[in-house]
Every structure is written in structure tokens, then in C-alpha cells.
PDB file of C-alpha atoms and ligand atoms in Angstrom:
ATOM      1  CA  MET A   1      -6.570  17.668   3.912  1.00  0.00           C
ATOM      2  CA  LYS A   2      -5.475  17.039   7.496  1.00  0.00           C
ATOM      3  CA  THR A   3      -2.515  14.706   7.828  1.00  0.00           C
ATOM      4  CA  PRO A   4      -1.843  13.308  11.298  1.00  0.00           C
ATOM      5  CA  PRO A   5       1.805  13.320  12.474  1.00  0.00           C
ATOM      6  CA  GLU A   6       2.219   9.552  12.079  1.00  0.00           C
ATOM      7  CA  VAL A   7       1.061   9.857   8.450  1.00  0.00           C
ATOM      8  CA  ARG A   8       3.615  12.603   7.843  1.00  0.00           C
ATOM      9  CA  GLU A   9       6.285  10.353   9.348  1.00  0.00           C
ATOM     10  CA  ALA A  10       5.143   7.477   7.114  1.00  0.00           C
ATOM     11  CA  PHE A  11       5.295   9.776   4.077  1.00  0.00           C
ATOM     12  CA  GLY A  12       8.948  10.545   4.858  1.00  0.00           C
ATOM     13  CA  LEU A  13       9.739   6.839   5.221  1.00  0.00           C
ATOM     14  CA  ALA A  14       7.869   5.926   2.017  1.00  0.00           C
ATOM     15  CA  LYS A  15       9.895   8.511   0.076  1.00  0.00           C
ATOM     16  CA  LYS A  16      13.104   7.122   1.547  1.00  0.00           C
ATOM     17  CA  VAL A  17      12.350   3.457   0.899  1.00  0.00           C
ATOM     18  CA  ARG A  18      11.262   4.328  -2.658  1.00  0.00           C
ATOM     19  CA  GLN A  19      14.934   4.991  -3.376  1.00  0.00           C
ATOM     20  CA  LYS A  20      15.586   1.297  -2.690  1.00  0.00           C
ATOM     21  CA  ALA A  21      13.135   0.131  -5.368  1.00  0.00           C
ATOM     22  CA  HIS A  22      14.551  -2.523  -7.673  1.00  0.00           C
ATOM     23  CA  ALA A  23      12.895  -1.355 -10.878  1.00  0.00           C
ATOM     24  CA  PRO A  24      15.419  -1.807 -13.709  1.00  0.00           C
ATOM     25  CA  TYR A  25      12.675  -2.850 -16.190  1.00  0.00           C
ATOM     26  CA  SER A  26       9.881  -0.316 -15.692  1.00  0.00           C
ATOM     27  CA  LYS A  27      12.104   2.369 -14.088  1.00  0.00           C
ATOM     28  CA  PHE A  28       8.960   3.215 -12.109  1.00  0.00           C
ATOM     29  CA  LYS A  29       9.890   3.428  -8.438  1.00  0.00           C
ATOM     30  CA  VAL A  30       7.277   3.035  -5.720  1.00  0.00           C
ATOM     31  CA  GLY A  31       7.596   3.412  -1.959  1.00  0.00           C
ATOM     32  CA  ALA A  32       5.027   2.404   0.639  1.00  0.00           C
ATOM     33  CA  ALA A  33       4.815   2.862   4.389  1.00  0.00           C
ATOM     34  CA  LEU A  34       2.205   0.912   6.299  1.00  0.00           C
ATOM     35  CA  ILE A  35       1.156   1.973   9.785  1.00  0.00           C
ATOM     36  CA  GLY A  36       0.292  -0.914  12.107  1.00  0.00           C
ATOM     37  CA  LYS A  37      -2.194  -0.523  14.950  1.00  0.00           C
ATOM     38  CA  SER A  38       0.818  -1.050  17.258  1.00  0.00           C
ATOM     39  CA  GLY A  39       2.230   2.213  15.864  1.00  0.00           C
ATOM     40  CA  LYS A  40       5.053   0.425  14.051  1.00  0.00           C
ATOM     41  CA  ILE A  41       5.654   1.483  10.437  1.00  0.00           C
ATOM     42  CA  TYR A  42       6.540  -1.129   7.817  1.00  0.00           C
ATOM     43  CA  GLN A  43       8.265  -0.010   4.633  1.00  0.00           C
ATOM     44  CA  GLY A  44       8.186  -1.561   1.189  1.00  0.00           C
ATOM     45  CA  CYS A  45       9.471  -0.794  -2.293  1.00  0.00           C
ATOM     46  CA  ASN A  46       8.680  -2.501  -5.569  1.00  0.00           C
ATOM     47  CA  ILE A  47      11.034  -5.345  -6.415  1.00  0.00           C
ATOM     48  CA  GLU A  48      11.018  -6.357 -10.079  1.00  0.00           C
ATOM     49  CA  ASN A  49      12.395  -9.512 -11.632  1.00  0.00           C
ATOM     50  CA  ALA A  50      13.886 -10.451 -15.018  1.00  0.00           C
ATOM     51  CA  SER A  51      11.048 -12.974 -15.152  1.00  0.00           C
ATOM     52  CA  TYR A  52       8.539 -10.118 -15.134  1.00  0.00           C
ATOM     53  CA  GLY A  53       5.732 -11.945 -13.328  1.00  0.00           C
ATOM     54  CA  GLY A  54       8.048 -12.403 -10.359  1.00  0.00           C
ATOM     55  CA  GLY A  55       7.958  -8.694  -9.533  1.00  0.00           C
ATOM     56  CA  VAL A  56       6.181  -7.515  -6.386  1.00  0.00           C
ATOM     57  CA  CYS A  57       4.605  -4.107  -5.743  1.00  0.00           C
ATOM     58  CA  ALA A  58       5.733  -1.839  -2.908  1.00  0.00           C
ATOM     59  CA  GLU A  59       2.416  -2.084  -1.056  1.00  0.00           C
ATOM     60  CA  ARG A  60       2.497  -5.871  -0.996  1.00  0.00           C
ATOM     61  CA  VAL A  61       6.112  -5.928   0.143  1.00  0.00           C
ATOM     62  CA  ALA A  62       5.136  -3.716   3.096  1.00  0.00           C
ATOM     63  CA  ILE A  63       2.068  -5.834   3.955  1.00  0.00           C
ATOM     64  CA  LEU A  64       3.947  -9.133   3.681  1.00  0.00           C
ATOM     65  CA  LYS A  65       6.757  -7.797   5.863  1.00  0.00           C
ATOM     66  CA  ALA A  66       4.264  -6.664   8.510  1.00  0.00           C
ATOM     67  CA  VAL A  67       2.280  -9.900   8.548  1.00  0.00           C
ATOM     68  CA  SER A  68       5.451 -11.975   8.686  1.00  0.00           C
ATOM     69  CA  GLU A  69       6.435  -9.982  11.759  1.00  0.00           C
ATOM     70  CA  GLY A  70       3.108 -10.694  13.424  1.00  0.00           C
ATOM     71  CA  GLU A  71       1.193  -7.473  12.742  1.00  0.00           C
ATOM     72  CA  THR A  72      -2.072  -7.894  10.845  1.00  0.00           C
ATOM     73  CA  GLU A  73      -4.081  -4.763  11.665  1.00  0.00           C
ATOM     74  CA  PHE A  74      -3.397  -1.393  10.118  1.00  0.00           C
ATOM     75  CA  THR A  75      -4.648   2.173  10.221  1.00  0.00           C
ATOM     76  CA  ASP A  76      -3.018   3.740   7.144  1.00  0.00           C
ATOM     77  CA  ILE A  77      -0.748   3.192   4.185  1.00  0.00           C
ATOM     78  CA  VAL A  78       1.108   5.919   2.300  1.00  0.00           C
ATOM     79  CA  VAL A  79       2.113   5.209  -1.304  1.00  0.00           C
ATOM     80  CA  VAL A  80       4.652   7.411  -3.087  1.00  0.00           C
ATOM     81  CA  THR A  81       5.469   7.533  -6.792  1.00  0.00           C
ATOM     82  CA  ASP A  82       6.742  10.263  -9.074  1.00  0.00           C
ATOM     83  CA  ALA A  83       3.857   9.872 -11.519  1.00  0.00           C
ATOM     84  CA  LYS A  84       2.420  13.180 -12.716  1.00  0.00           C
ATOM     85  CA  ASP A  85      -1.029  12.046 -11.621  1.00  0.00           C
ATOM     86  CA  PRO A  86      -0.145  10.231  -8.403  1.00  0.00           C
ATOM     87  CA  ALA A  87      -0.636   6.493  -8.790  1.00  0.00           C
ATOM     88  CA  PHE A  88      -3.191   4.528  -6.817  1.00  0.00           C
ATOM     89  CA  PRO A  89      -2.551   0.956  -5.668  1.00  0.00           C
ATOM     90  CA  CYS A  90      -3.086  -1.662  -8.373  1.00  0.00           C
ATOM     91  CA  ALA A  91      -5.970  -4.124  -8.218  1.00  0.00           C
ATOM     92  CA  LEU A  92      -3.786  -6.984  -7.030  1.00  0.00           C
ATOM     93  CA  CYS A  93      -2.507  -4.887  -4.114  1.00  0.00           C
ATOM     94  CA  LEU A  94      -6.089  -3.886  -3.277  1.00  0.00           C
ATOM     95  CA  GLN A  95      -7.031  -7.571  -3.141  1.00  0.00           C
ATOM     96  CA  VAL A  96      -4.155  -8.273  -0.729  1.00  0.00           C
ATOM     97  CA  MET A  97      -5.239  -5.225   1.302  1.00  0.00           C
ATOM     98  CA  ALA A  98      -8.775  -6.714   1.397  1.00  0.00           C
ATOM     99  CA  GLU A  99      -7.406  -9.572   3.477  1.00  0.00           C
ATOM    100  CA  PHE A 100      -6.158  -7.255   6.239  1.00  0.00           C
ATOM    101  CA  PHE A 101      -7.609  -3.754   5.865  1.00  0.00           C
ATOM    102  CA  GLU A 102     -10.879  -2.489   7.274  1.00  0.00           C
ATOM    103  CA  SER A 103     -13.360  -0.319   5.356  1.00  0.00           C
ATOM    104  CA  ASP A 104     -11.952   2.817   6.950  1.00  0.00           C
ATOM    105  CA  THR A 105      -8.240   1.990   6.694  1.00  0.00           C
ATOM    106  CA  THR A 106      -6.814   5.060   4.990  1.00  0.00           C
ATOM    107  CA  ILE A 107      -4.842   4.939   1.752  1.00  0.00           C
ATOM    108  CA  TRP A 108      -2.814   8.125   1.229  1.00  0.00           C
ATOM    109  CA  VAL A 109      -1.511   8.668  -2.293  1.00  0.00           C
ATOM    110  CA  ALA A 110       1.485  10.941  -2.711  1.00  0.00           C
ATOM    111  CA  ASP A 111       4.089  12.225  -5.096  1.00  0.00           C
ATOM    112  CA  THR A 112       7.614  12.955  -3.915  1.00  0.00           C
ATOM    113  CA  LYS A 113       6.651  16.462  -2.800  1.00  0.00           C
ATOM    114  CA  LYS A 114       3.314  16.075  -1.057  1.00  0.00           C
ATOM    115  CA  ILE A 115       0.444  13.846  -0.069  1.00  0.00           C
ATOM    116  CA  CYS A 116      -2.155  14.329  -2.796  1.00  0.00           C
ATOM    117  CA  SER A 117      -5.170  12.310  -1.806  1.00  0.00           C
ATOM    118  CA  GLU A 118      -6.813  10.595   1.146  1.00  0.00           C
ATOM    119  CA  ASN A 119      -9.055   7.594   0.506  1.00  0.00           C
ATOM    120  CA  THR A 120     -10.766   4.947   2.545  1.00  0.00           C
ATOM    121  CA  PHE A 121     -10.057   1.368   1.528  1.00  0.00           C
ATOM    122  CA  LEU A 122     -13.805   0.975   0.915  1.00  0.00           C
ATOM    123  CA  ALA A 123     -13.772   3.809  -1.638  1.00  0.00           C
ATOM    124  CA  LEU A 124     -11.005   2.148  -3.654  1.00  0.00           C
ATOM    125  CA  LEU A 125     -12.394  -1.389  -3.451  1.00  0.00           C
ATOM    126  CA  PRO A 126     -16.114  -1.202  -2.641  1.00  0.00           C
ATOM    127  CA  LYS A 127     -16.876  -4.855  -3.273  1.00  0.00           C
ATOM    128  CA  PRO A 128     -13.883  -6.884  -2.141  1.00  0.00           C
ATOM    129  CA  PHE A 129     -13.718 -10.632  -2.547  1.00  0.00           C
ATOM    130  CA  GLY A 130     -13.201 -12.216   0.829  1.00  0.00           C
ATOM    131  CA  PRO A 131     -13.903 -15.112   3.166  1.00  0.00           C
ATOM    132  CA  LYS A 132     -17.617 -14.241   3.189  1.00  0.00           C
ATOM    133  CA  GLN A 133     -17.895 -15.216  -0.471  1.00  0.00           C
ATOM    134  CA  LEU A 134     -15.998 -18.445   0.137  1.00  0.00           C
ATOM    135  CA  ASN A 135     -18.227 -19.361   3.065  1.00  0.00           C
ATOM    136  CA  GLU A 136     -21.401 -18.558   1.174  1.00  0.00           C
ATOM    137  CA  ALA A 137     -20.468 -20.750  -1.798  1.00  0.00           C
ATOM    138  CA  LYS A 138     -22.928 -23.518  -2.573  1.00  0.00           C
ATOM    139  CA  LYS A 139     -21.391 -26.669  -1.189  1.00  0.00           C
TER     140      LYS A 139
HETATM  141  N1  THU B   1       3.803  -0.912  -8.738  1.00  0.00           N
HETATM  142  C1  THU B   1       3.759  -0.828  -7.378  1.00  0.00           C
HETATM  143  O1  THU B   1       4.769  -1.015  -6.692  1.00  0.00           O
HETATM  144  N2  THU B   1       2.573  -0.541  -6.809  1.00  0.00           N
HETATM  145  C2  THU B   1       1.395  -0.382  -7.489  1.00  0.00           C
HETATM  146  O2  THU B   1       0.337  -0.264  -6.873  1.00  0.00           O
HETATM  147  C3  THU B   1       1.408  -0.300  -8.941  1.00  0.00           C
HETATM  148  C4  THU B   1       2.669  -0.695  -9.600  1.00  0.00           C
HETATM  149  C5  THU B   1       5.074  -1.258  -9.373  1.00  0.00           C
HETATM  150  C6  THU B   1       5.088  -2.612 -10.030  1.00  0.00           C
HETATM  151  C7  THU B   1       6.193  -2.444 -11.046  1.00  0.00           C
HETATM  152  O3  THU B   1       7.430  -2.705 -10.416  1.00  0.00           O
HETATM  153  C8  THU B   1       6.139  -0.972 -11.419  1.00  0.00           C
HETATM  154  O4  THU B   1       5.393  -0.337 -10.390  1.00  0.00           O
HETATM  155  C9  THU B   1       5.491  -0.701 -12.755  1.00  0.00           C
HETATM  156  O5  THU B   1       4.250  -1.290 -12.839  1.00  0.00           O
END
């Protein structure tokens, strides 16, 4: 697997931001680093809440930070956990990605030691729900 230098940089940042995860309930820490087409890297960690449904995943934190700063187009995201089988983004995060990612936006899944897998967004969510479905609805 060939990892471009900006992806290796994002991996380092995702590992670092993972340490900031607020995960007192699950104890499962996640770090994400999202590479914008501008070259800027946005970091996110999971932030849980005593009212469990209020928790937000690392990937969504990174995406929401980026969009709120005016960047909406991305090339890659690196997600780091310490799961034995490295964890892929959850379905809710994939749906949020569907709003901004392109078919070939790359999702790199890593553990704390190495990047383990390279995936296109299309491979992880082949049939996303999007504006097309809304526009095609029978009125
Ligand atoms: N989590 C993420 O941050 N990203 C995912 O894609 C899956 C799960 C977080 C949510 C929660 O804080 C913890 O991991 C356990 O589910």
C-alpha cells in the first residue's frame, strides 16, 4: 500500500488527536484527520456525553470543524483506533461523509502503529442517500 506524504502526516495527527478523545463511557478512543483539497488537515476525536446519544464520532467532529471553517471538499481521511481489527467508520459517519465526499475520496483505516487499509468512499458506501433521491421524490 502506497501512502502519500500528506496521508502519513495526517496519520500522525490522527494518532495525536486521538489522545484528546473524551470517551469515559466506552473507553474507546478514536482519532481522525481529514485532508481538505486546500491541503489543510482538520483533526477530530470522539466526544462522548453522559446522555449517551449526545456523543459524536471523531470523523464527524473533523468534518464539522472543516465545514464550519469553510472547507467542503476533501481528498482523504485517516481514522485511528486501537481495535485489534482496525475499525471502519460507522454508518452515521458514512452518511455525513456522503454529503461532502466524492466516490474516490480515500478512507484510510489505521491502528496506532500503522495504516492498515485503503478504501474509496464508494467501496464503503456504494449506494449513498443524497440530494438526488430527494429531488427524484414523487411530488
Ligand atoms: N466512534 C467513532 O468515533 N467513530 C466511529 O466511526 C465509530 C465509533 C466512537 C463513538 C463512541 O464514542 C465510541 O467510538 C464507541 O462507539
